Short mmCIF file of C-alpha atoms (C1' of nucleotides) in Angstrom, two decimals:
data_model
loop_
_atom_site.label_atom_id
_atom_site.label_comp_id
_atom_site.label_asym_id
_atom_site.label_seq_id
_atom_site.Cartn_x
_atom_site.Cartn_y
_atom_site.Cartn_z
CA MET A 1 140.49 76.97 145.75
CA ASN A 2 140.59 77.50 149.47
CA SER A 3 137.10 77.85 150.76
CA VAL A 4 133.55 78.48 149.80
CA ILE A 5 133.12 82.21 149.81
CA ASN A 6 130.86 83.90 147.39
CA PRO A 7 132.25 86.91 145.56
CA GLU A 8 129.97 89.34 147.30
CA GLY A 9 131.67 88.55 150.55
CA GLU A 10 129.04 86.51 152.33
CA PRO A 11 130.90 83.71 154.08
CA MET A 12 129.40 80.27 153.75
CA ALA A 13 131.23 77.80 155.92
CA ALA A 14 131.55 74.45 154.22
CA ASN A 15 130.03 72.56 157.10
CA GLN A 16 127.10 74.85 157.64
CA SER A 17 124.20 73.87 155.49
CA LYS A 18 121.41 74.95 157.77
CA ARG A 19 120.99 78.55 156.78
CA THR A 20 118.19 78.92 159.27
CA ASN A 21 120.67 79.15 162.09
CA ALA A 22 123.12 81.25 160.17
CA ARG A 23 121.54 84.57 160.98
CA ARG A 24 120.48 86.33 164.12
CA ARG A 25 116.76 86.03 164.38
CA PRO A 26 114.39 87.89 166.69
CA ALA A 27 112.61 85.60 169.14
CA ASP A 28 109.17 86.96 168.29
CA SER A 29 109.37 86.52 164.53
CA GLN A 30 106.63 84.33 163.13
CA GLN A 31 108.59 83.16 160.11
CA PRO A 32 112.13 82.80 158.83
CA PRO A 33 114.14 85.90 157.96
CA THR A 34 113.32 87.50 154.65
CA ALA A 35 116.65 86.38 153.22
CA ASP A 36 115.81 82.73 153.88
CA ARG A 37 112.31 83.06 152.52
CA LEU A 38 113.83 84.64 149.44
CA ILE A 39 116.18 81.72 148.86
CA ALA A 40 113.40 79.18 149.16
CA LEU A 41 111.15 81.24 146.92
CA ALA A 42 113.87 81.67 144.33
CA ALA A 43 114.58 77.94 144.35
CA HIS A 44 110.91 77.26 143.65
CA HIS A 45 110.78 79.70 140.76
CA PHE A 46 114.11 78.59 139.33
CA ARG A 47 113.02 74.97 139.35
CA THR A 48 109.64 75.71 137.82
CA ASN A 49 110.57 78.27 135.18
CA GLY A 50 114.34 78.20 135.02
CA PHE A 51 116.87 80.75 136.24
CA HIS A 52 116.92 82.98 133.18
CA ALA A 53 113.15 82.95 132.77
CA THR A 54 112.61 84.02 136.39
CA THR A 55 112.60 87.78 136.90
CA THR A 56 113.44 89.72 140.00
CA ARG A 57 110.01 91.30 139.61
CA GLU A 58 108.33 87.92 140.08
CA LEU A 59 110.40 87.18 143.15
CA SER A 60 109.72 90.54 144.76
CA LYS A 61 106.01 90.27 144.04
CA ALA A 62 105.86 86.80 145.60
CA LEU A 63 107.70 88.14 148.64
CA GLY A 64 105.37 91.11 148.88
CA ILE A 65 108.03 93.81 148.55
CA GLU A 66 109.26 96.07 145.79
CA LYS A 67 111.91 94.72 143.46
CA SER A 68 114.54 97.17 144.58
CA SER A 69 114.11 95.95 148.15
CA LEU A 70 115.45 92.55 147.15
CA TYR A 71 118.90 94.03 146.92
CA TYR A 72 118.97 94.75 150.61
CA HIS A 73 118.88 90.98 151.22
CA VAL A 74 120.92 89.70 148.33
CA SER A 75 123.55 91.27 146.16
CA SER A 76 122.39 89.88 142.81
CA LYS A 77 120.25 87.31 141.12
CA ASP A 78 123.36 85.24 140.45
CA SER A 79 124.17 85.19 144.14
CA LEU A 80 120.77 83.62 144.83
CA LEU A 81 121.51 80.75 142.49
CA TYR A 82 124.96 80.33 143.93
CA GLN A 83 123.64 80.08 147.48
CA ILE A 84 121.00 77.57 146.40
CA CYS A 85 123.59 75.33 144.77
CA VAL A 86 125.94 75.47 147.75
CA GLU A 87 123.18 74.72 150.21
CA SER A 88 121.93 71.83 148.09
CA LEU A 89 125.29 70.13 147.75
CA ASN A 90 126.27 70.67 151.35
CA SER A 91 123.02 69.22 152.63
CA ILE A 92 123.27 66.13 150.44
CA ARG A 93 126.86 65.50 151.46
CA ASP A 94 126.07 66.05 155.14
CA ALA A 95 123.08 63.71 155.06
CA VAL A 96 124.84 60.92 153.19
CA ALA A 97 128.14 61.17 155.03
CA GLY A 98 126.24 61.23 158.33
CA ALA A 99 124.26 58.14 157.46
CA LEU A 100 127.35 56.27 156.34
CA GLU A 101 129.18 56.95 159.61
CA LYS A 102 127.21 54.26 161.38
CA ILE A 103 127.54 51.54 158.75
CA GLU A 104 130.51 49.28 158.24
CA ASP A 105 129.45 46.54 155.83
CA PRO A 106 130.46 47.74 152.34
CA GLY A 107 127.35 46.37 150.64
CA GLU A 108 125.08 47.88 153.22
CA ARG A 109 126.87 51.20 152.85
CA VAL A 110 125.73 51.35 149.22
CA ALA A 111 122.13 50.70 150.23
CA THR A 112 122.41 53.37 152.92
CA LEU A 113 123.83 55.84 150.44
CA ILE A 114 120.90 55.22 148.11
CA SER A 115 118.31 55.69 150.81
CA SER A 116 119.78 58.83 152.36
CA HIS A 117 120.42 60.39 148.95
CA VAL A 118 116.85 59.79 147.81
CA GLN A 119 115.32 60.95 151.08
CA THR A 120 117.36 64.14 151.13
CA MET A 121 116.69 65.07 147.51
CA LEU A 122 112.98 64.49 147.68
CA ARG A 123 112.63 66.45 150.90
CA ASP A 124 113.49 69.71 149.11
CA ARG A 125 112.92 69.28 145.43
CA ASP A 126 113.11 73.01 144.68
CA LEU A 127 116.59 73.28 146.13
CA HIS A 128 118.09 70.16 144.60
CA ALA A 129 116.41 70.28 141.20
CA THR A 130 117.61 73.86 140.81
CA MET A 131 121.14 72.78 141.62
CA LEU A 132 120.97 69.92 139.14
CA ILE A 133 119.64 71.80 136.13
CA GLU A 134 120.49 75.46 136.71
CA LEU A 135 124.06 75.03 137.92
CA ARG A 136 125.21 75.75 134.40
CA ALA A 137 123.70 79.24 134.58
CA LEU A 138 126.39 80.14 137.10
CA THR A 139 129.50 81.87 135.80
CA GLY A 140 133.07 82.53 136.87
CA THR A 141 134.27 81.62 140.32
CA ASN A 142 130.74 80.96 141.56
CA ARG A 143 130.45 78.19 139.03
CA ASP A 144 133.91 76.84 139.69
CA GLU A 145 133.29 76.59 143.42
CA VAL A 146 129.99 74.78 143.02
CA ILE A 147 131.54 72.31 140.61
CA VAL A 148 134.20 71.56 143.22
CA LEU A 149 131.44 70.73 145.71
CA ARG A 150 129.63 68.57 143.19
CA ASP A 151 132.77 66.68 142.27
CA GLY A 152 133.48 66.19 145.95
CA TYR A 153 130.16 64.49 146.47
CA GLU A 154 130.63 62.38 143.39
CA SER A 155 133.94 61.22 144.85
CA LEU A 156 132.21 60.14 148.05
CA VAL A 157 129.81 58.03 146.00
CA ARG A 158 132.58 56.59 143.88
CA GLU A 159 134.64 55.62 146.91
CA THR A 160 131.69 53.95 148.54
CA ILE A 161 131.07 51.96 145.40
CA GLY A 162 134.75 51.16 144.91
CA GLU A 163 134.98 49.75 148.42
CA ALA A 164 131.90 47.61 147.83
CA GLN A 165 133.56 46.25 144.70
CA ALA A 166 136.76 45.53 146.59
CA ALA A 167 134.76 43.68 149.23
CA GLY A 168 133.11 41.55 146.56
CA ALA A 169 129.64 43.00 147.09
CA LEU A 170 129.40 44.73 143.71
CA THR A 171 130.35 43.55 140.23
CA ARG A 172 133.79 44.32 138.87
CA ASP A 173 132.65 44.01 135.27
CA PHE A 174 132.38 47.78 135.29
CA THR A 175 134.54 50.47 136.84
CA ALA A 176 133.56 52.31 140.00
CA HIS A 177 133.20 55.38 137.82
CA GLU A 178 130.76 53.67 135.49
CA LEU A 179 128.68 52.31 138.35
CA THR A 180 128.69 55.73 140.00
CA LEU A 181 127.37 57.46 136.91
CA SER A 182 124.71 54.79 136.50
CA LEU A 183 123.58 55.15 140.08
CA LEU A 184 123.43 58.94 139.95
CA ASN A 185 121.49 58.71 136.69
CA LEU A 186 118.98 56.46 138.35
CA LEU A 187 118.59 58.59 141.48
CA ASN A 188 118.89 62.18 140.30
CA TRP A 189 116.50 62.23 137.38
CA THR A 190 113.71 61.25 139.75
CA ILE A 191 113.38 64.76 141.05
CA PHE A 192 111.93 65.95 137.76
CA TRP A 193 108.89 63.71 137.77
CA TYR A 194 108.38 62.94 141.47
CA ARG A 195 105.22 64.34 143.01
CA PRO A 196 104.76 64.02 146.78
CA ASP A 197 101.04 63.42 146.26
CA GLY A 198 101.64 60.79 143.56
CA PRO A 199 101.41 57.02 143.94
CA ASP A 200 105.06 56.56 144.93
CA SER A 201 106.29 57.53 148.38
CA ALA A 202 109.94 58.32 148.93
CA GLU A 203 110.26 54.99 150.77
CA ARG A 204 108.78 53.14 147.83
CA LEU A 205 111.29 54.78 145.52
CA GLU A 206 114.20 53.89 147.79
CA SER A 207 113.06 50.31 147.55
CA LEU A 208 112.64 50.53 143.79
CA PHE A 209 116.05 52.04 143.12
CA SER A 210 117.85 49.76 145.58
CA HIS A 211 116.29 46.78 143.90
CA ILE A 212 117.12 47.94 140.38
CA PHE A 213 120.67 48.99 141.12
CA LEU A 214 121.57 45.98 143.21
CA GLU A 215 119.52 43.12 141.78
CA GLY A 216 118.17 44.40 138.48
CA ALA A 217 114.68 44.00 137.09
CA ALA A 218 115.04 40.64 135.38
CA THR A 219 113.68 37.50 137.02
CA ASN A 220 115.65 34.37 137.64
CA ALA A 221 113.27 32.46 135.41
CA ASP A 222 114.47 29.16 136.84
CA GLN A 223 115.54 29.74 140.40
CA GLY A 224 119.23 29.35 140.99
CA LYS A 225 120.03 28.83 137.34
CA LYS A 226 121.88 31.26 135.17
CA LYS A 227 119.80 33.82 133.31
CA LYS A 228 119.58 33.20 129.62
CA SER A 229 117.18 35.80 128.26
CA VAL A 230 119.69 38.62 128.63
CA PRO A 231 121.43 39.12 125.30
CA LYS A 232 125.04 40.13 125.13
CA PRO A 233 125.73 43.80 124.39
CA ARG A 234 125.60 44.20 120.67
CA ARG A 235 125.76 46.72 117.89
CA ALA A 236 122.88 49.10 117.35
CA VAL A 237 120.02 47.44 115.57
CA VAL A 238 118.99 50.51 113.70
CA GLY A 239 120.39 53.24 111.54
CA ARG A 240 124.12 52.69 111.30
CA MET B 1 95.02 66.85 119.19
CA ASN B 2 95.01 65.76 115.59
CA SER B 3 98.43 66.20 114.14
CA VAL B 4 101.76 67.80 114.66
CA ILE B 5 101.51 71.19 113.05
CA ASN B 6 103.30 74.13 114.51
CA PRO B 7 101.33 77.33 114.94
CA GLU B 8 103.29 79.14 112.29
CA GLY B 9 101.92 76.78 109.73
CA GLU B 10 104.95 74.69 108.92
CA PRO B 11 103.70 71.14 108.49
CA MET B 12 105.75 68.48 110.23
CA ALA B 13 104.57 65.05 109.20
CA ALA B 14 104.65 62.71 112.16
CA ASN B 15 106.63 60.03 110.35
CA GLN B 16 109.21 62.32 108.86
CA SER B 17 112.08 62.85 111.19
CA LYS B 18 114.82 63.30 108.62
CA ARG B 19 114.52 67.01 107.97
CA THR B 20 117.40 66.83 105.54
CA ASN B 21 115.14 65.36 102.90
CA ALA B 22 112.23 67.59 103.73
CA ARG B 23 113.25 70.51 101.58
CA ARG B 24 114.21 70.96 97.97
CA ARG B 25 117.95 71.22 97.80
CA PRO B 26 120.09 72.33 94.89
CA ALA B 27 122.36 69.59 93.58
CA ASP B 28 125.46 71.74 93.78
CA SER B 29 125.08 72.88 97.40
CA GLN B 30 128.03 71.98 99.56
CA GLN B 31 126.08 71.89 102.81
CA PRO B 32 122.57 71.48 104.15
CA PRO B 33 120.04 74.28 103.66
CA THR B 34 120.39 77.24 105.98
CA ALA B 35 117.21 76.30 107.81
CA ASP B 36 118.64 72.91 108.74
CA ARG B 37 121.98 74.35 109.76
CA LEU B 38 120.07 76.81 111.92
CA ILE B 39 118.19 74.06 113.72
CA ALA B 40 121.35 72.11 114.46
CA LEU B 41 123.14 75.27 115.56
CA ALA B 42 120.27 76.29 117.81
CA ALA B 43 120.17 72.84 119.38
CA HIS B 44 123.85 73.13 120.19
CA HIS B 45 123.47 76.56 121.78
CA PHE B 46 120.29 75.61 123.63
CA ARG B 47 121.95 72.54 125.10
CA THR B 48 125.09 74.40 126.10
CA ASN B 49 123.65 77.63 127.43
CA GLY B 50 119.94 77.04 127.71
CA PHE B 51 117.09 78.38 125.60
CA HIS B 52 116.57 81.66 127.43
CA ALA B 53 120.26 82.42 127.71
CA THR B 54 120.77 81.93 123.97
CA THR B 55 120.19 85.07 121.95
CA THR B 56 119.23 85.40 118.31
CA ARG B 57 122.36 87.51 117.94
CA GLU B 58 124.56 84.54 118.87
CA LEU B 59 122.76 82.27 116.45
CA SER B 60 122.98 84.71 113.58
CA LYS B 61 126.64 85.39 114.24
CA ALA B 62 127.43 81.67 114.29
CA LEU B 63 125.53 81.27 111.05
CA GLY B 64 127.33 84.21 109.48
CA ILE B 65 124.29 86.35 108.74
CA GLU B 66 122.56 89.31 110.35
CA LYS B 67 120.08 88.60 113.11
CA SER B 68 117.12 89.89 111.14
CA SER B 69 117.91 87.41 108.37
CA LEU B 70 117.10 84.54 110.73
CA TYR B 71 113.45 85.38 110.40
CA TYR B 72 113.46 84.47 106.75
CA HIS B 73 114.18 80.88 107.77
CA VAL B 74 112.23 80.57 110.97
CA SER B 75 109.26 82.44 112.35
CA SER B 76 110.48 82.81 115.94
CA LYS B 77 112.93 81.59 118.51
CA ASP B 78 110.15 79.52 120.06
CA SER B 79 109.53 77.80 116.76
CA LEU B 80 113.17 76.68 116.70
CA LEU B 81 112.80 74.99 120.06
CA TYR B 82 109.51 73.44 119.02
CA GLN B 83 111.03 71.94 115.88
CA ILE B 84 113.98 70.59 117.84
CA CYS B 85 111.71 68.85 120.33
CA VAL B 86 109.50 67.35 117.64
CA GLU B 87 112.46 66.09 115.64
CA SER B 88 114.05 64.62 118.75
CA LEU B 89 111.00 62.69 119.87
CA ASN B 90 110.10 61.49 116.40
CA SER B 91 113.58 60.20 115.76
CA ILE B 92 113.74 58.32 119.06
CA ARG B 93 110.36 56.75 118.51
CA ASP B 94 111.19 55.81 114.91
CA ALA B 95 114.50 54.25 115.89
CA VAL B 96 113.13 52.26 118.81
CA ALA B 97 109.91 51.18 117.13
CA GLY B 98 111.90 50.16 114.06
CA ALA B 99 114.33 48.09 116.10
CA LEU B 100 111.51 46.39 118.00
CA GLU B 101 109.73 45.32 114.81
CA LYS B 102 112.17 42.48 114.25
CA ILE B 103 112.19 41.13 117.80
CA GLU B 104 109.59 38.83 119.32
CA ASP B 105 110.99 37.59 122.62
CA PRO B 106 109.67 39.95 125.31
CA GLY B 107 112.88 39.96 127.33
CA GLU B 108 114.98 40.58 124.28
CA ARG B 109 112.67 43.42 123.28
CA VAL B 110 113.62 45.25 126.47
CA ALA B 111 117.31 44.84 125.71
CA THR B 112 116.72 46.04 122.15
CA LEU B 113 114.83 49.05 123.42
CA ILE B 114 117.72 49.96 125.68
CA SER B 115 120.31 49.65 122.95
CA SER B 116 118.41 51.57 120.27
CA HIS B 117 117.39 54.29 122.73
CA VAL B 118 120.97 54.82 123.90
CA GLN B 119 122.42 54.73 120.40
CA THR B 120 119.90 57.23 119.08
CA MET B 121 120.26 59.68 121.96
CA LEU B 122 124.02 59.70 121.91
CA ARG B 123 124.19 60.16 118.17
CA ASP B 124 122.75 63.68 118.44
CA ARG B 125 123.21 64.94 121.96
CA ASP B 126 122.40 68.54 121.08
CA LEU B 127 119.01 67.61 119.76
CA HIS B 128 117.96 65.23 122.50
CA ALA B 129 119.46 67.04 125.47
CA THR B 130 117.68 70.20 124.37
CA MET B 131 114.40 68.32 124.18
CA LEU B 132 114.92 66.83 127.63
CA ILE B 133 115.81 70.00 129.53
CA GLU B 134 114.40 72.88 127.50
CA LEU B 135 111.01 71.41 126.68
CA ARG B 136 109.60 73.34 129.61
CA ALA B 137 110.54 76.62 127.92
CA LEU B 138 107.85 75.92 125.34
CA THR B 139 104.45 77.50 125.87
CA GLY B 140 100.88 77.07 124.72
CA THR B 141 99.98 74.60 122.01
CA ASN B 142 103.63 74.06 121.07
CA ARG B 143 104.24 72.71 124.53
CA ASP B 144 101.07 70.65 124.59
CA GLU B 145 101.88 68.96 121.31
CA VAL B 146 105.42 68.06 122.34
CA ILE B 147 104.18 66.62 125.61
CA VAL B 148 101.80 64.42 123.64
CA LEU B 149 104.74 63.09 121.65
CA ARG B 150 106.78 62.53 124.80
CA ASP B 151 103.94 60.71 126.52
CA GLY B 152 103.47 58.60 123.43
CA TYR B 153 107.05 57.42 123.56
CA GLU B 154 106.79 56.76 127.27
CA SER B 155 103.77 54.57 126.53
CA LEU B 156 105.78 52.56 124.05
CA VAL B 157 108.40 51.92 126.71
CA ARG B 158 105.81 51.07 129.34
CA GLU B 159 104.05 48.60 127.06
CA THR B 160 107.30 46.89 126.18
CA ILE B 161 108.11 46.55 129.86
CA GLY B 162 104.60 45.43 130.75
CA GLU B 163 104.74 42.68 128.16
CA ALA B 164 108.08 41.53 129.50
CA GLN B 165 106.54 41.35 132.96
CA ALA B 166 103.57 39.38 131.67
CA ALA B 167 105.95 36.94 129.98
CA GLY B 168 107.82 36.45 133.24
CA ALA B 169 111.01 38.09 132.04
CA LEU B 170 110.83 41.09 134.38
CA THR B 171 109.97 41.32 138.04
CA ARG B 172 106.40 42.03 139.07
CA ASP B 173 107.44 43.45 142.42
CA PHE B 174 107.11 46.87 140.82
CA THR B 175 104.60 48.27 138.36
CA ALA B 176 105.39 48.74 134.69
CA HIS B 177 105.17 52.46 135.37
CA GLU B 178 107.77 52.30 138.12
CA LEU B 179 110.14 50.22 136.03
CA THR B 180 109.65 52.58 133.09
CA LEU B 181 110.54 55.63 135.13
CA SER B 182 113.60 53.84 136.52
CA LEU B 183 114.78 52.85 133.09
CA LEU B 184 114.31 56.31 131.61
CA ASN B 185 116.15 57.79 134.60
CA LEU B 186 119.05 55.48 133.92
CA LEU B 187 119.20 56.14 130.19
CA ASN B 188 118.28 59.78 129.78
CA TRP B 189 120.54 61.44 132.32
CA THR B 190 123.53 60.01 130.48
CA ILE B 191 123.32 62.66 127.82
CA PHE B 192 124.45 65.34 130.26
CA TRP B 193 127.81 63.83 131.08
CA TYR B 194 128.56 61.67 128.04
CA ARG B 195 131.52 62.77 125.93
CA PRO B 196 132.16 60.98 122.64
CA ASP B 197 135.91 61.26 123.23
CA GLY B 198 135.65 59.96 126.81
CA PRO B 199 136.49 56.46 128.04
CA ASP B 200 133.00 55.04 127.44
CA SER B 201 131.75 54.26 123.95
CA ALA B 202 128.04 54.16 123.26
CA GLU B 203 128.33 50.36 122.98
CA ARG B 204 129.97 50.18 126.38
CA LEU B 205 127.14 52.21 127.88
CA GLU B 206 124.52 49.99 126.29
CA SER B 207 126.20 47.08 127.96
CA LEU B 208 126.45 48.93 131.27
CA PHE B 209 122.81 50.00 131.36
CA SER B 210 121.49 46.66 130.16
CA HIS B 211 123.45 44.94 132.88
CA ILE B 212 122.33 47.33 135.61
CA PHE B 213 118.68 47.40 134.63
CA LEU B 214 118.34 43.68 134.03
CA GLU B 215 120.78 42.05 136.45
CA GLY B 216 121.80 44.80 138.85
CA ALA B 217 125.24 45.58 140.16
CA ALA B 218 125.36 43.21 143.13
CA THR B 219 127.28 39.96 142.90
CA ASN B 220 125.92 36.56 143.69
CA ALA B 221 128.46 36.16 146.44
CA ASP B 222 127.98 32.38 146.42
CA GLN B 223 127.08 31.26 142.94
CA GLY B 224 123.54 29.95 142.54
CA LYS B 225 122.62 30.79 146.10
CA LYS B 226 120.22 33.49 147.10
CA LYS B 227 121.72 36.94 147.67
CA LYS B 228 121.96 37.92 151.27
CA SER B 229 123.87 41.20 151.37
CA VAL B 230 120.97 43.19 149.98
CA PRO B 231 119.10 44.77 152.85
CA LYS B 232 115.36 45.10 152.72
CA PRO B 233 114.01 48.55 151.93
CA ARG B 234 113.92 50.43 155.17
CA ARG B 235 113.17 53.76 156.73
CA ALA B 236 115.52 56.65 156.14
CA VAL B 237 118.61 56.43 158.28
CA VAL B 238 119.03 60.15 158.65
CA GLY B 239 117.14 63.19 159.70
CA ARG B 240 113.53 62.22 160.19
"C1'" DG C 1 118.04 85.46 100.83
"C1'" DT C 2 120.33 89.04 103.07
"C1'" DC C 3 120.82 93.68 104.41
"C1'" DT C 4 120.29 98.37 107.50
"C1'" DA C 5 117.64 100.54 110.76
"C1'" DT C 6 114.72 100.66 114.47
"C1'" DA C 7 110.61 99.83 117.10
"C1'" DG C 8 108.94 98.44 121.52
"C1'" DC C 9 109.45 96.32 125.49
"C1'" DG C 10 111.43 93.96 129.70
"C1'" DT C 11 115.45 93.40 132.24
"C1'" DG C 12 118.87 93.67 136.44
"C1'" DA C 13 120.47 96.94 139.18
"C1'" DT C 14 121.23 101.69 141.54
"C1'" DA C 15 120.25 106.35 143.96
"C1'" DG C 16 118.54 108.35 147.62
"C1'" DA C 17 114.43 109.51 150.67
"C1'" DC C 18 112.14 107.82 154.73
"C1'" DG D 1 114.17 97.34 155.78
"C1'" DT D 2 111.34 99.24 152.38
"C1'" DC D 3 110.01 102.70 149.29
"C1'" DT D 4 109.71 105.69 144.51
"C1'" DA D 5 111.94 106.75 140.52
"C1'" DT D 6 114.91 105.78 136.97
"C1'" DC D 7 118.93 104.35 134.39
"C1'" DA D 8 121.24 101.88 130.85
"C1'" DC D 9 121.07 98.12 128.40
"C1'" DG D 10 119.78 93.78 125.72
"C1'" DC D 11 116.17 91.46 123.88
"C1'" DT D 12 112.88 89.61 120.00
"C1'" DA D 13 110.87 90.90 116.13
"C1'" DT D 14 109.45 93.94 112.07
"C1'" DA D 15 109.81 97.27 107.95
"C1'" DG D 16 111.41 97.87 103.77
"C1'" DA D 17 115.44 98.37 100.42
"C1'" DC D 18 118.29 95.59 97.42
#
DNA sequence: GTCTATAGCGTGATAGAC
DNA sequence: GTCTATCACGCTATAGAC
């Protein structure tokens, strides 16, 4: 795999996640180009109803044009999903890698990763939730390319965690891979229940997840002494 | 909402999650009734390809009968999804509630919840992954009823966590609701990447998640002393 | 309990005028 | 850049014989 090019021939440079600047745009336009509005609209519908349950008729109606007119802006429904996934993964990687550039301490790098990841995901839930759950609706090379991007980001996380382990900041009772999966579990699922108008701000959630992942939820019942109420891993208690 | 009855009139007793025993079954049959095989098959397809992308043709072909014959066993494709979601949620609740019955210590109850939840989910990934991601494809009363079941289980988790907080076993820096969402994030997302033949056994994951949720991943760099490498929650480092 | 046949509808996408 | 008109197909579900 050489580069990120979708099959319909629209080039999408790997480092260019801001689609807004990707097209020529008349100075007097009051809103983004139709193609960009379409992507954002599609992301919203795909997140809410799913890719397969969303029809091109719904999208065209929401855009205020006829359904056939969509195909002037995009070559297929699949291409919409592909572009959403690419933009999502590029923007997460750019945000996290950019934030990490300034930080040297390995432990602090993990905290920075958590905060930039959460902030970025919650800033555009439509985009990132669609990538997370509808990626599997992609087929062929589109799918393969997006999976390469996703694995690339996962590697960035795993390396950051591995370096924190090597520096003694994170436990070595578990592999970097195991800690990476745990952390992504904790962070990514959030997007499905988070509501911007709910009780938890993005900052509050950063704090919550940093605390859980780094320090855990248990108290040190007697300060400075070893915890005792945490049982050893054991066999299932039920049904086997 | 009084009870869990699907609109097509098939009664589904709330305490009966083992469908295998729910139907009369000839003593000489070599395999479960067609209806049960159909549910398991549908769960597998729904998890792999999604509810809307799965066609009745695929299901009938996999079952070895004509597509019209499916409707002898089930009233609609929606009903299949509904039954899967109900069975999933009932079995999780039964397993966890059953495991908790024997445990009194509030801190240990949290650990028991984690282990029985993980064990149950990973034992039938098709069933539970379908419930988690395809629940939204349900409509009308089917959807409402399943959401009641889901919220009921979430309440069980929240109460268990709240009691552990009251007993001093869990931090009170965050609400029971926040800790509940964090824990379910950590546990539920697993089902999308877990492979039974992979490096991590279910027991290993229990241990991993218990450790992360209760103690966190950071080391006590100097034993018995207060952690210092954990930065306070802060503003986003990037892009705002 | 399974079959053949088909109804009835919604879908993604295209052709070609303007 | 948007329109009208339409194609060709796949879908869920039903009817009725065996």
